[in-house]
Tab-separated table of C-alpha atoms in Angstrom:
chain	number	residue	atom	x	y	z
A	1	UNK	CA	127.424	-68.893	77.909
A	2	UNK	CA	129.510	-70.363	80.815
A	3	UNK	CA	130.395	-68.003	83.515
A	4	UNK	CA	133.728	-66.131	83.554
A	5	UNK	CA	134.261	-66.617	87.489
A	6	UNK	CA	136.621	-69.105	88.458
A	7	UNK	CA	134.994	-72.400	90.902
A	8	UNK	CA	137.725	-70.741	93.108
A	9	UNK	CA	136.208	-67.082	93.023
A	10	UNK	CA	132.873	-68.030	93.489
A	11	UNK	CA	133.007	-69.526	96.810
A	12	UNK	CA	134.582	-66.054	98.605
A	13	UNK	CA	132.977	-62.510	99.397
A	14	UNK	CA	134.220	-58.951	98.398
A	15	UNK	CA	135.589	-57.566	101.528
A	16	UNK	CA	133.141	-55.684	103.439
A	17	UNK	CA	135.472	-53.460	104.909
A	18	UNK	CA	136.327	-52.105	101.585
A	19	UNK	CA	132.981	-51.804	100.547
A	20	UNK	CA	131.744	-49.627	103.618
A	21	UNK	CA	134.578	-47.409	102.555
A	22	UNK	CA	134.074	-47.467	99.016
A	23	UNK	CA	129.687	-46.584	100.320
A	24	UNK	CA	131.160	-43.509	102.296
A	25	UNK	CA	133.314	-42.193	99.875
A	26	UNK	CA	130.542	-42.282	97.067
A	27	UNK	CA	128.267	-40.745	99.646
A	28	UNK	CA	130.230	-37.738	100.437
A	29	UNK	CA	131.182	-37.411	96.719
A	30	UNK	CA	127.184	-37.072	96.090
A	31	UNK	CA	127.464	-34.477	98.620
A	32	UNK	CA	126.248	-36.392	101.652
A	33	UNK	CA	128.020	-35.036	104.941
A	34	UNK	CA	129.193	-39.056	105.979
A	35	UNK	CA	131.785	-39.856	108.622
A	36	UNK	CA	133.344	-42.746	107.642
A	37	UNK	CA	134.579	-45.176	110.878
A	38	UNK	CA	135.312	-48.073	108.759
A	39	UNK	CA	138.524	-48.244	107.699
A	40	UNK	CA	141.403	-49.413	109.328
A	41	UNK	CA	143.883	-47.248	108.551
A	42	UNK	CA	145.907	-44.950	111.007
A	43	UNK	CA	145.219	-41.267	110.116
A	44	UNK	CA	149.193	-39.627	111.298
A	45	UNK	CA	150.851	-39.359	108.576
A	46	UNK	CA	154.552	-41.848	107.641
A	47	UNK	CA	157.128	-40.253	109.809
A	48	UNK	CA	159.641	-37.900	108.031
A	49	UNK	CA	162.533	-40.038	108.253
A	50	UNK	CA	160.988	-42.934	106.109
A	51	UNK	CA	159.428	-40.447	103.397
A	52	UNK	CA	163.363	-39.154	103.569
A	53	UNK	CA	164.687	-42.696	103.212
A	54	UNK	CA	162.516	-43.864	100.295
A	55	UNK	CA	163.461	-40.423	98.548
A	56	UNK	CA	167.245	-41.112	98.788
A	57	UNK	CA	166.210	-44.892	97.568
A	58	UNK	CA	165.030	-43.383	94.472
A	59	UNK	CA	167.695	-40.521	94.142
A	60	UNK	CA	170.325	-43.300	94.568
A	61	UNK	CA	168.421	-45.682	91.787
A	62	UNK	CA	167.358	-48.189	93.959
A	63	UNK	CA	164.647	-48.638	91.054
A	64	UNK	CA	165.543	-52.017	89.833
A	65	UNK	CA	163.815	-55.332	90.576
A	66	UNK	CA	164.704	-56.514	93.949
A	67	UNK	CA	165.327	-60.351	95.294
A	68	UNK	CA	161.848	-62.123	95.270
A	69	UNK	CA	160.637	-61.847	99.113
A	70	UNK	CA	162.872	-59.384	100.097
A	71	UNK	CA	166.209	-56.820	100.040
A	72	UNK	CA	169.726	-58.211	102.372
A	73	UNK	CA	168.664	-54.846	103.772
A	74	UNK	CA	165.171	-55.243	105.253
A	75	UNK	CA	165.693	-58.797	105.716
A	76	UNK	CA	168.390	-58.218	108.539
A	77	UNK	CA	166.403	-55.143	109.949
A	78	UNK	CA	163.382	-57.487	110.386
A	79	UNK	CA	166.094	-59.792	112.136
A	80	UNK	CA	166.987	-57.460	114.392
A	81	UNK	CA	163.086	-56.188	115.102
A	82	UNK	CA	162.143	-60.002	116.199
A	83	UNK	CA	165.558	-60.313	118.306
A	84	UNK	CA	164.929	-56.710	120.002
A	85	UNK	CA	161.137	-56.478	120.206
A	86	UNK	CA	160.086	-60.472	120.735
A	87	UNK	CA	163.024	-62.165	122.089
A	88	UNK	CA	162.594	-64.607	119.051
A	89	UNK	CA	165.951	-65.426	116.894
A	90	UNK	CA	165.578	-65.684	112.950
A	91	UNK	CA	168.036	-65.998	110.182
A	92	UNK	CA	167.944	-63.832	106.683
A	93	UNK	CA	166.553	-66.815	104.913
A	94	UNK	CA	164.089	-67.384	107.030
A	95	UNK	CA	162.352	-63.753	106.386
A	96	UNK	CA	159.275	-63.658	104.157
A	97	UNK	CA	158.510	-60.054	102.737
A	98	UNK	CA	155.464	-59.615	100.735
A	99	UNK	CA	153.784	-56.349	99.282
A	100	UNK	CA	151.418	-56.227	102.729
A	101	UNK	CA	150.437	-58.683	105.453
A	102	UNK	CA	147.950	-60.031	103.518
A	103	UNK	CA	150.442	-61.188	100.674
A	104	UNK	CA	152.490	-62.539	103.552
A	105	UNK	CA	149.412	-64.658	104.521
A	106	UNK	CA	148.093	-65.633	101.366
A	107	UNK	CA	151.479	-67.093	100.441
A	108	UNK	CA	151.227	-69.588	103.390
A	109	UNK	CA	148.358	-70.471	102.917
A	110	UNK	CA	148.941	-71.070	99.115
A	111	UNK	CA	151.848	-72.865	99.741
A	112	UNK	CA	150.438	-75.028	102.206
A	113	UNK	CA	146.993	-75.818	101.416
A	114	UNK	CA	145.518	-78.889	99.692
A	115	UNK	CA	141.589	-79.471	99.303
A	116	UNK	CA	140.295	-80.303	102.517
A	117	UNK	CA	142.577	-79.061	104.830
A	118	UNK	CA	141.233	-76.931	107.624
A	119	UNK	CA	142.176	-73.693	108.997
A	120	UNK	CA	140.872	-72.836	112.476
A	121	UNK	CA	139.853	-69.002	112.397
A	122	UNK	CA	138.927	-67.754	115.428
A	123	UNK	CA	135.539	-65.409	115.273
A	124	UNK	CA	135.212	-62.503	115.140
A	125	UNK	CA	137.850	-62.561	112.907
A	126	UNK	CA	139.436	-60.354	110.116
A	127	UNK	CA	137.026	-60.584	107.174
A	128	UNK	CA	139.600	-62.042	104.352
A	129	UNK	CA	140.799	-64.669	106.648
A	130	UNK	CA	138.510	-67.272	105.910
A	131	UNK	CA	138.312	-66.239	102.190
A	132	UNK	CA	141.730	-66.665	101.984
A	133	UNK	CA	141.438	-70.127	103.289
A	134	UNK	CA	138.982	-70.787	100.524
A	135	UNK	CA	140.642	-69.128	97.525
A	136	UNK	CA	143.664	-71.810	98.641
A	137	UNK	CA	141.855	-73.995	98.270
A	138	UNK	CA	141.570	-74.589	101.954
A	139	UNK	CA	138.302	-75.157	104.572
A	140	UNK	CA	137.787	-72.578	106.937
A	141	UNK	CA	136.485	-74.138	110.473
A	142	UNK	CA	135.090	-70.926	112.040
A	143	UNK	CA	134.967	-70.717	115.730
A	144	UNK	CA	133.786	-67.970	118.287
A	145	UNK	CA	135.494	-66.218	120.803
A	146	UNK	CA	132.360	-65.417	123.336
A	147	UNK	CA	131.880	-61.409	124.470
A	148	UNK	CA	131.964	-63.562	127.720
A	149	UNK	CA	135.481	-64.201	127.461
A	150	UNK	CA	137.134	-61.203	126.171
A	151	UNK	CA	136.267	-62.163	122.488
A	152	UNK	CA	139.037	-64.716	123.113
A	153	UNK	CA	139.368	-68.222	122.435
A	154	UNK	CA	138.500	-70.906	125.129
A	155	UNK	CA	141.367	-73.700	125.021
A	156	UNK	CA	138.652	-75.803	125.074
A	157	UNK	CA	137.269	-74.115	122.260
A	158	UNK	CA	140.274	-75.127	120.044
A	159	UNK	CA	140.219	-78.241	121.202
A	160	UNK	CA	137.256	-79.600	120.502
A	161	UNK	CA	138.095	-77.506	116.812
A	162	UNK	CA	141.001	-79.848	115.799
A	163	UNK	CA	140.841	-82.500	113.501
A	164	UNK	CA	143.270	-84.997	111.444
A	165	UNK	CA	142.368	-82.517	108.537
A	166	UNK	CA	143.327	-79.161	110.460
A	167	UNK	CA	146.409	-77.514	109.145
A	168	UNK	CA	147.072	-74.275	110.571
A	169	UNK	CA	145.681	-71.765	113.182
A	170	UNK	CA	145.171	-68.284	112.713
A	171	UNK	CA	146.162	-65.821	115.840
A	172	UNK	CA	145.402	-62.441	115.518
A	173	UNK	CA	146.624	-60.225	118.736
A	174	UNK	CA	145.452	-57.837	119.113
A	175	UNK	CA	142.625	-57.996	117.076
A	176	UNK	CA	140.718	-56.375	113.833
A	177	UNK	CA	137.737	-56.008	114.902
A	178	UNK	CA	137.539	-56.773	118.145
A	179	UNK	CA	140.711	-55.322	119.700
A	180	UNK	CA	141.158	-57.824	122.104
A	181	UNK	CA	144.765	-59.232	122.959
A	182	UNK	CA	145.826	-62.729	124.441
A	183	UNK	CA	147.994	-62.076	127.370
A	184	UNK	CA	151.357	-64.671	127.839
A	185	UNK	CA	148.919	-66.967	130.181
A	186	UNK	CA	145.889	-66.659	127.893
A	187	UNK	CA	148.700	-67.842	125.108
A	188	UNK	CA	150.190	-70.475	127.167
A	189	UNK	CA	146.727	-71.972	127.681
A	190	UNK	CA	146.565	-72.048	123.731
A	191	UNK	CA	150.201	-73.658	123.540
A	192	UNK	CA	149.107	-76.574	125.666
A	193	UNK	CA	146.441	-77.107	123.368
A	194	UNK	CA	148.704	-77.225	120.261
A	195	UNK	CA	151.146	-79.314	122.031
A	196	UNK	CA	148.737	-82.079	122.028
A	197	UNK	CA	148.431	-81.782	118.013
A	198	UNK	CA	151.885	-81.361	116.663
A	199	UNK	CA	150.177	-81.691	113.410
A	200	UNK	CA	148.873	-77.886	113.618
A	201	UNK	CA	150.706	-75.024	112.670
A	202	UNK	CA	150.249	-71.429	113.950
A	203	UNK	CA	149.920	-68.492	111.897
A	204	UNK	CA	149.961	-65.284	114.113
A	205	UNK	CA	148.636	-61.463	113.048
A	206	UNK	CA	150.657	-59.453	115.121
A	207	UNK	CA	150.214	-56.324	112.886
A	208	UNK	CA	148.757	-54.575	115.605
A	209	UNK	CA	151.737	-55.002	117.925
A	210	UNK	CA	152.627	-52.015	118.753
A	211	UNK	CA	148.985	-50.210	119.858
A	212	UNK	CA	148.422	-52.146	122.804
A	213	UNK	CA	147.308	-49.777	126.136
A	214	UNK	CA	146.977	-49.268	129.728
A	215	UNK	CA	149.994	-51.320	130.449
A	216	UNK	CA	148.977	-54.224	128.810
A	217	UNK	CA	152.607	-56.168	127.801
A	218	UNK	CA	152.371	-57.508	124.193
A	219	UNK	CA	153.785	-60.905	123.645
A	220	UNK	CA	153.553	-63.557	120.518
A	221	UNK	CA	153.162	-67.350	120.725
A	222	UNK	CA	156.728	-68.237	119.784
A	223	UNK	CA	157.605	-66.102	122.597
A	224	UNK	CA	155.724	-67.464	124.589
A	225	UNK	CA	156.270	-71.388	124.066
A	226	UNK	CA	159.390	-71.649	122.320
A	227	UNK	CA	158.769	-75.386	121.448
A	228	UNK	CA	156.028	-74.051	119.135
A	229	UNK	CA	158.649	-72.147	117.049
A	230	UNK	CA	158.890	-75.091	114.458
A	231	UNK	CA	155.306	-74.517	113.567
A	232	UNK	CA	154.860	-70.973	113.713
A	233	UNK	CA	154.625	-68.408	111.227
A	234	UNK	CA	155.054	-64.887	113.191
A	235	UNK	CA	153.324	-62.334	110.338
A	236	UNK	CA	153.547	-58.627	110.817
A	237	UNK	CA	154.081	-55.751	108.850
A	238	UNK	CA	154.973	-51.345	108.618
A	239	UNK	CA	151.335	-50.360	107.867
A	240	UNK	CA	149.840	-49.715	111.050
A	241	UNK	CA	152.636	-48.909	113.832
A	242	UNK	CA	154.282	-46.930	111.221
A	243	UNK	CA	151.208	-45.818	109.304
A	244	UNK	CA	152.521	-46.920	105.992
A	245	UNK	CA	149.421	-48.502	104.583
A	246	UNK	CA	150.115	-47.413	101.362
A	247	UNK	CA	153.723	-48.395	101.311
A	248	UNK	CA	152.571	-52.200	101.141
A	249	UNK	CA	155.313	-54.148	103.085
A	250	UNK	CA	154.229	-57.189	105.192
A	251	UNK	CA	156.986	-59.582	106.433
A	252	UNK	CA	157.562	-63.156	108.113
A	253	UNK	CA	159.793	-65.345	110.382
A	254	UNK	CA	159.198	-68.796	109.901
A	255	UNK	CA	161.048	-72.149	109.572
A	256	UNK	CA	163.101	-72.385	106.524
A	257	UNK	CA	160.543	-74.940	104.874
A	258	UNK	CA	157.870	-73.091	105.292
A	259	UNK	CA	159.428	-69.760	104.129
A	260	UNK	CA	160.997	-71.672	100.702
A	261	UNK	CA	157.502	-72.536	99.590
A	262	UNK	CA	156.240	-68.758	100.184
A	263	UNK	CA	159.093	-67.790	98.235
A	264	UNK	CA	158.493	-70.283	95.504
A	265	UNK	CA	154.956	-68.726	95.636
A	266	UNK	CA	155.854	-65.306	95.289
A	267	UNK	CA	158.339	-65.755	92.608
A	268	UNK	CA	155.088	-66.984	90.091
A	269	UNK	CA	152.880	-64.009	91.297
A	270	UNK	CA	153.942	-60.437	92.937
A	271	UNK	CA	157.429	-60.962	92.864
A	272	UNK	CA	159.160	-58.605	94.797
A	273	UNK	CA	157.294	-55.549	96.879
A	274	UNK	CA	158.168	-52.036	95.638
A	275	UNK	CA	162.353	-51.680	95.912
A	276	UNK	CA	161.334	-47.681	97.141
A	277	UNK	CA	158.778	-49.250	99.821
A	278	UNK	CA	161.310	-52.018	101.348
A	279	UNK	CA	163.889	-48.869	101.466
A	280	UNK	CA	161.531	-47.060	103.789
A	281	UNK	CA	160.698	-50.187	105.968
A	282	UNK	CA	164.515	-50.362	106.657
A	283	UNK	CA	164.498	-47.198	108.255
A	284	UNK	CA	160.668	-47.686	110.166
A	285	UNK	CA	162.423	-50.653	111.250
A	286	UNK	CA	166.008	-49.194	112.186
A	287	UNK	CA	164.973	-45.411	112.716
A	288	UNK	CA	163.888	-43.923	115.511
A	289	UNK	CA	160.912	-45.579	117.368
A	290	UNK	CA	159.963	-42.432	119.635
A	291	UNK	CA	156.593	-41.484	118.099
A	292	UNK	CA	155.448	-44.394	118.736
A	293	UNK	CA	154.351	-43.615	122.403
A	294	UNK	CA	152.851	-40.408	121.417
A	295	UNK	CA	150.525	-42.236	118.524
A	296	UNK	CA	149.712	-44.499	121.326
A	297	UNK	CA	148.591	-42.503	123.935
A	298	UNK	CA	146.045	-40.327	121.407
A	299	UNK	CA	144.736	-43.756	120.432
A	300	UNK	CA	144.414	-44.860	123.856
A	301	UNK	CA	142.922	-41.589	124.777
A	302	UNK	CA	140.281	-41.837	121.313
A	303	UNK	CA	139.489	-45.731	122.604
A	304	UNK	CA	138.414	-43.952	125.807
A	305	UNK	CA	136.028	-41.552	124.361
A	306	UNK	CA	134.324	-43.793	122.425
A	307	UNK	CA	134.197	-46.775	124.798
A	308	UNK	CA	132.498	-43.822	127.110
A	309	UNK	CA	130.333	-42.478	124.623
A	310	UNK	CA	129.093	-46.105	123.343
A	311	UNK	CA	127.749	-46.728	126.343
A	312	UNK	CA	125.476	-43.832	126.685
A	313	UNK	CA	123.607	-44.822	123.206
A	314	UNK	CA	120.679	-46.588	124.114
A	315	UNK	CA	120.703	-50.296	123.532
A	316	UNK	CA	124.796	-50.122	123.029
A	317	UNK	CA	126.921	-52.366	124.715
A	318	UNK	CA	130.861	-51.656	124.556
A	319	UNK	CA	133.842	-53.192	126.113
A	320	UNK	CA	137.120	-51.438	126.630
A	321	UNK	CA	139.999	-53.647	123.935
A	322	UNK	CA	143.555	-54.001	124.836
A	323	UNK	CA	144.695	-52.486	121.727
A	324	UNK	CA	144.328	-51.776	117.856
A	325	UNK	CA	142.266	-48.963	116.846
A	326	UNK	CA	138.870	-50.991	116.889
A	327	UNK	CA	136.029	-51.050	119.190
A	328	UNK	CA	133.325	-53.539	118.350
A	329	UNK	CA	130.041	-52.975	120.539
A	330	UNK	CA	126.968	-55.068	120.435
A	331	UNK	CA	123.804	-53.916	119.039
A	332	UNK	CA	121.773	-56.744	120.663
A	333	UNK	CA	119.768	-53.768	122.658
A	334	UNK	CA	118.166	-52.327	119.430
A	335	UNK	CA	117.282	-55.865	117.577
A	336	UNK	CA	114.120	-55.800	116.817
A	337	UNK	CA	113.244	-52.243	116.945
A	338	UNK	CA	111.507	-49.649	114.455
A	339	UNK	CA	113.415	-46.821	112.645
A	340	UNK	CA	111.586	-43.481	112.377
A	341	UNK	CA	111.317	-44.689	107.932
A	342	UNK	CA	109.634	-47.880	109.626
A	343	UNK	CA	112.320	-50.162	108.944
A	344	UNK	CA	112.964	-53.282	111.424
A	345	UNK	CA	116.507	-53.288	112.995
A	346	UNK	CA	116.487	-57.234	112.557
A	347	UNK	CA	119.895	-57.423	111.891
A	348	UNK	CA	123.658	-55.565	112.466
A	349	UNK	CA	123.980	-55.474	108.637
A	350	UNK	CA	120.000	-53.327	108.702
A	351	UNK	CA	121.303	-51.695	111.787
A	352	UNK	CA	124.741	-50.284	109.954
A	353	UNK	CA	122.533	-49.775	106.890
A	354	UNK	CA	119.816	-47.563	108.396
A	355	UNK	CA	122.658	-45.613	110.602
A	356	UNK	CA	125.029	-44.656	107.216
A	357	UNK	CA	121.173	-43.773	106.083
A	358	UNK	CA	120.011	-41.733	108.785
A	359	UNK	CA	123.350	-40.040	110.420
A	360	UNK	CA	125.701	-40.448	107.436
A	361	UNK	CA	127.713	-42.626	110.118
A	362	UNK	CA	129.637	-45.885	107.937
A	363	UNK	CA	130.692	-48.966	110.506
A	364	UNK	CA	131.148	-52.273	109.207
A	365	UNK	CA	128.519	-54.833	110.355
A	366	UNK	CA	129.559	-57.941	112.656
A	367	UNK	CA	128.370	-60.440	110.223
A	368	UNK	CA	131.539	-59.779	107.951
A	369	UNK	CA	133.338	-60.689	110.923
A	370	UNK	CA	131.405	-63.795	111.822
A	371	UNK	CA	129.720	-63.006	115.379
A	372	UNK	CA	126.233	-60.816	115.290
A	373	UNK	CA	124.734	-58.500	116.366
A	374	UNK	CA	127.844	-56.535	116.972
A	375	UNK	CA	129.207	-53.244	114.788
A	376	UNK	CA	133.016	-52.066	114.171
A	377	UNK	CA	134.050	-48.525	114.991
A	378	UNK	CA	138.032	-47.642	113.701
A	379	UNK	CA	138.497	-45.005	115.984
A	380	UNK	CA	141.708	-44.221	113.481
A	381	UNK	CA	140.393	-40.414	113.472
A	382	UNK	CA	140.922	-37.549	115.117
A	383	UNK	CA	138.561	-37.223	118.652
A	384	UNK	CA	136.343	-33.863	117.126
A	385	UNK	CA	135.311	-36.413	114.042
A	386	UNK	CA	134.947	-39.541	116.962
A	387	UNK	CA	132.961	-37.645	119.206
A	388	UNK	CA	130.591	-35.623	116.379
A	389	UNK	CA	130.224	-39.973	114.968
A	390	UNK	CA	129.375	-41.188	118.772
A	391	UNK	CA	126.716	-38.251	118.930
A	392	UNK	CA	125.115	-39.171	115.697
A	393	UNK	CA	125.039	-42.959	117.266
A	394	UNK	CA	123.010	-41.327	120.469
A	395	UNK	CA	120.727	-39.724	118.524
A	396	UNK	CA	120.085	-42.830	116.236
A	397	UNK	CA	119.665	-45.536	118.755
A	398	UNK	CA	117.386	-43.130	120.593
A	399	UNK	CA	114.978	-42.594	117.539
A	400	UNK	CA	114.163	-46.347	117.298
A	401	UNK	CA	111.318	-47.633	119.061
């Protein structure tokens, strides 16, 4: 009997991140006391004023299908977000809203892929990036942003990355896992690059905008080098500034092109996100943007604890990120050591294995990101739960030998 997967299936992973979450949850259902640091989700709660909006939505019977990629409503509120928050100027029709970033990015990538063409993902990257490329039908051309450097690309790097073949380049600032976040000369460097390949386009993750710390001043590359703007596909989203995972509502500015073939997409698979969901993005987007620097400073405050903590586990590297909610810290100091059970830390996937075994603690390994031996913490928790996780690290790293 012939196998039911799809050629297409079959050459992409189940995301890791969602299995270390699914592991955790199972655990503590069997009764196992597990902290679970994997998944990237804000843990405040949707401000009151959107849950309010999304009820009037419904009380008004704002039910009903909705245009394809997106409301007149939320279209011109995402308008006015680029214009206010990124100096970058958009029309209505040249607004993409999916159900969640990663509709928004699948789309283009659907819409623009043929076999062969390559997408430069920079590693350590978000884990469905490159099997997005491939479900596409696209090649991923993987390629590392060093520790050295920040976990940023080298414009040398991307350089020597392009070929006749490459099609787009993913930007994610700041970053899942790493949390690191180009600065406006870091990007310019970048833009010089692309300017030399007007064949590339530029697909940017800016969903963690908003979480960015110590001063650090957020920009995007269309911002930055306005020539780019053509080419560039500025992706963001509610789910993280706003903590409306669960609502599902990615969006886009793009050129109009680009933004007809998403649509075109769309209209033959999701359709339009939840009418109730785009209701309450108009008012994230419109509402009151105050809590904001509250939710900020306890992450900033949670990055510091565990950045500090980190680095008192023996064999633990960890650099201080820009922004997000990640921390990603190298095991390299415990390769090759002995568990207490006898089992070889040979690897960050055995290393995240035998720690979820030993401490009930659940990170995601580097591999699924593409750059070993590292680990990712989401520090997306409250700073009792972070520091009782960080202890439970000590105590692991100093039982190998």
């Amino acid at each position: 009997m012939s196998s039911l997967q799809s050629s297409a299936l079959a050459r992409v992973k189940p995301s890791a991140t969602l299995a270390v979450t699914a592991k955790a949850r199972e655990l503590k259902r069997a009764g196992r006391d597990v902290i679970g640091l994997g998944a990237g989700e804000p843990d405040f709660d949707t401000p009151d004023n959107i849950k309010q909006a999304a009820i009037a939505a419904i009380q008004r019977g704002e039910t009903k299908y909705t245009d394809v990629d997106g409301t007149p409503e939320l279209k011109a509120a995402i308008v006015a977000k680029f214009a206010r928050e990124n100096g970058l100027t958009y029309e209505t029709s040249q607004i993409h809203v999916a159900p969640g970033g990663k509709a928004v990015l699948y789309n283009a990538l659907v819409a623009t892929l043929s076999p062969g063409d390559e997408v430069i993902v920079p590693a350590p990257y978000w884990v469905s990036y490159p099997d997005m490329v491939l479900l596409a039908g696209g090649e991923p051309v993987e390629i590392v942003g060093e520790a050295a450097d920040g976990f940023k690309l080298k414009p040398e790097v991307l350089e020597a990355a392009i070929t006749p073949r490459t099609r787009w380049l993913i930007l994610n600032s700041p970053s899942n896992p790493t949390g690191a976040a180009y600065t406006r000369a870091e990007l310019e460097s970048l833009a010089e690059v692309l300017r030399r390949h007007p064949h590339v386009w530029v697909m940017t993750d800016d969903m963690y905008e908003h979480l960015v710390y110590g001063g650090f001043e957020y920009t995007t590359i269309a911002q930055v080098a306005p020539d780019l703007y053509e080419r560039t596909l500025t992706v963001n989203g509610v789910s993280k500034a706003y903590a409306m995972t669960g609502w599902r509502i990615g969006y886009a500015g793009g050129p109009r092109p680009l933004i007809d073939l998403m649509r075109k997409v769309a209209g033959q698979t999701t359709s339009n996100p939840s009418s109730i969901s785009q209701a309450a993005a108009v008012e994230a987007l419109n509402g009151p943007q105050d809590f904001m620097a509250v939710r900020r400073a306890a992450f900033e405050k949670r990055r510091d604890l565990v950045v500090a903590m980190l680095n008192e586990a023996e064999g633990i590297e960890c650099a201080t990120p820009e922004g997000a909610f990640y921390v990603y810290p190298s095991a390299e100091g415990v390769m090759g050591k002995t568990t207490e059970s006898g089992v070889v830390i040979d690897s960050d996937e055995v290393f995240a294995r035998e720690l979820l075994e030993a401490e009930g603690v659940a990170v995601v390994h580097g591999a699924a990101f593409g750059l070993s031996p590292f680990f990712r913490i989401s520090y997306a928790t409250s700073e009792d739960v972070l520091e009782e996780a960080c202890k439970r690290i000590q105590r692991f790293c100093a039982s190998l030998s």
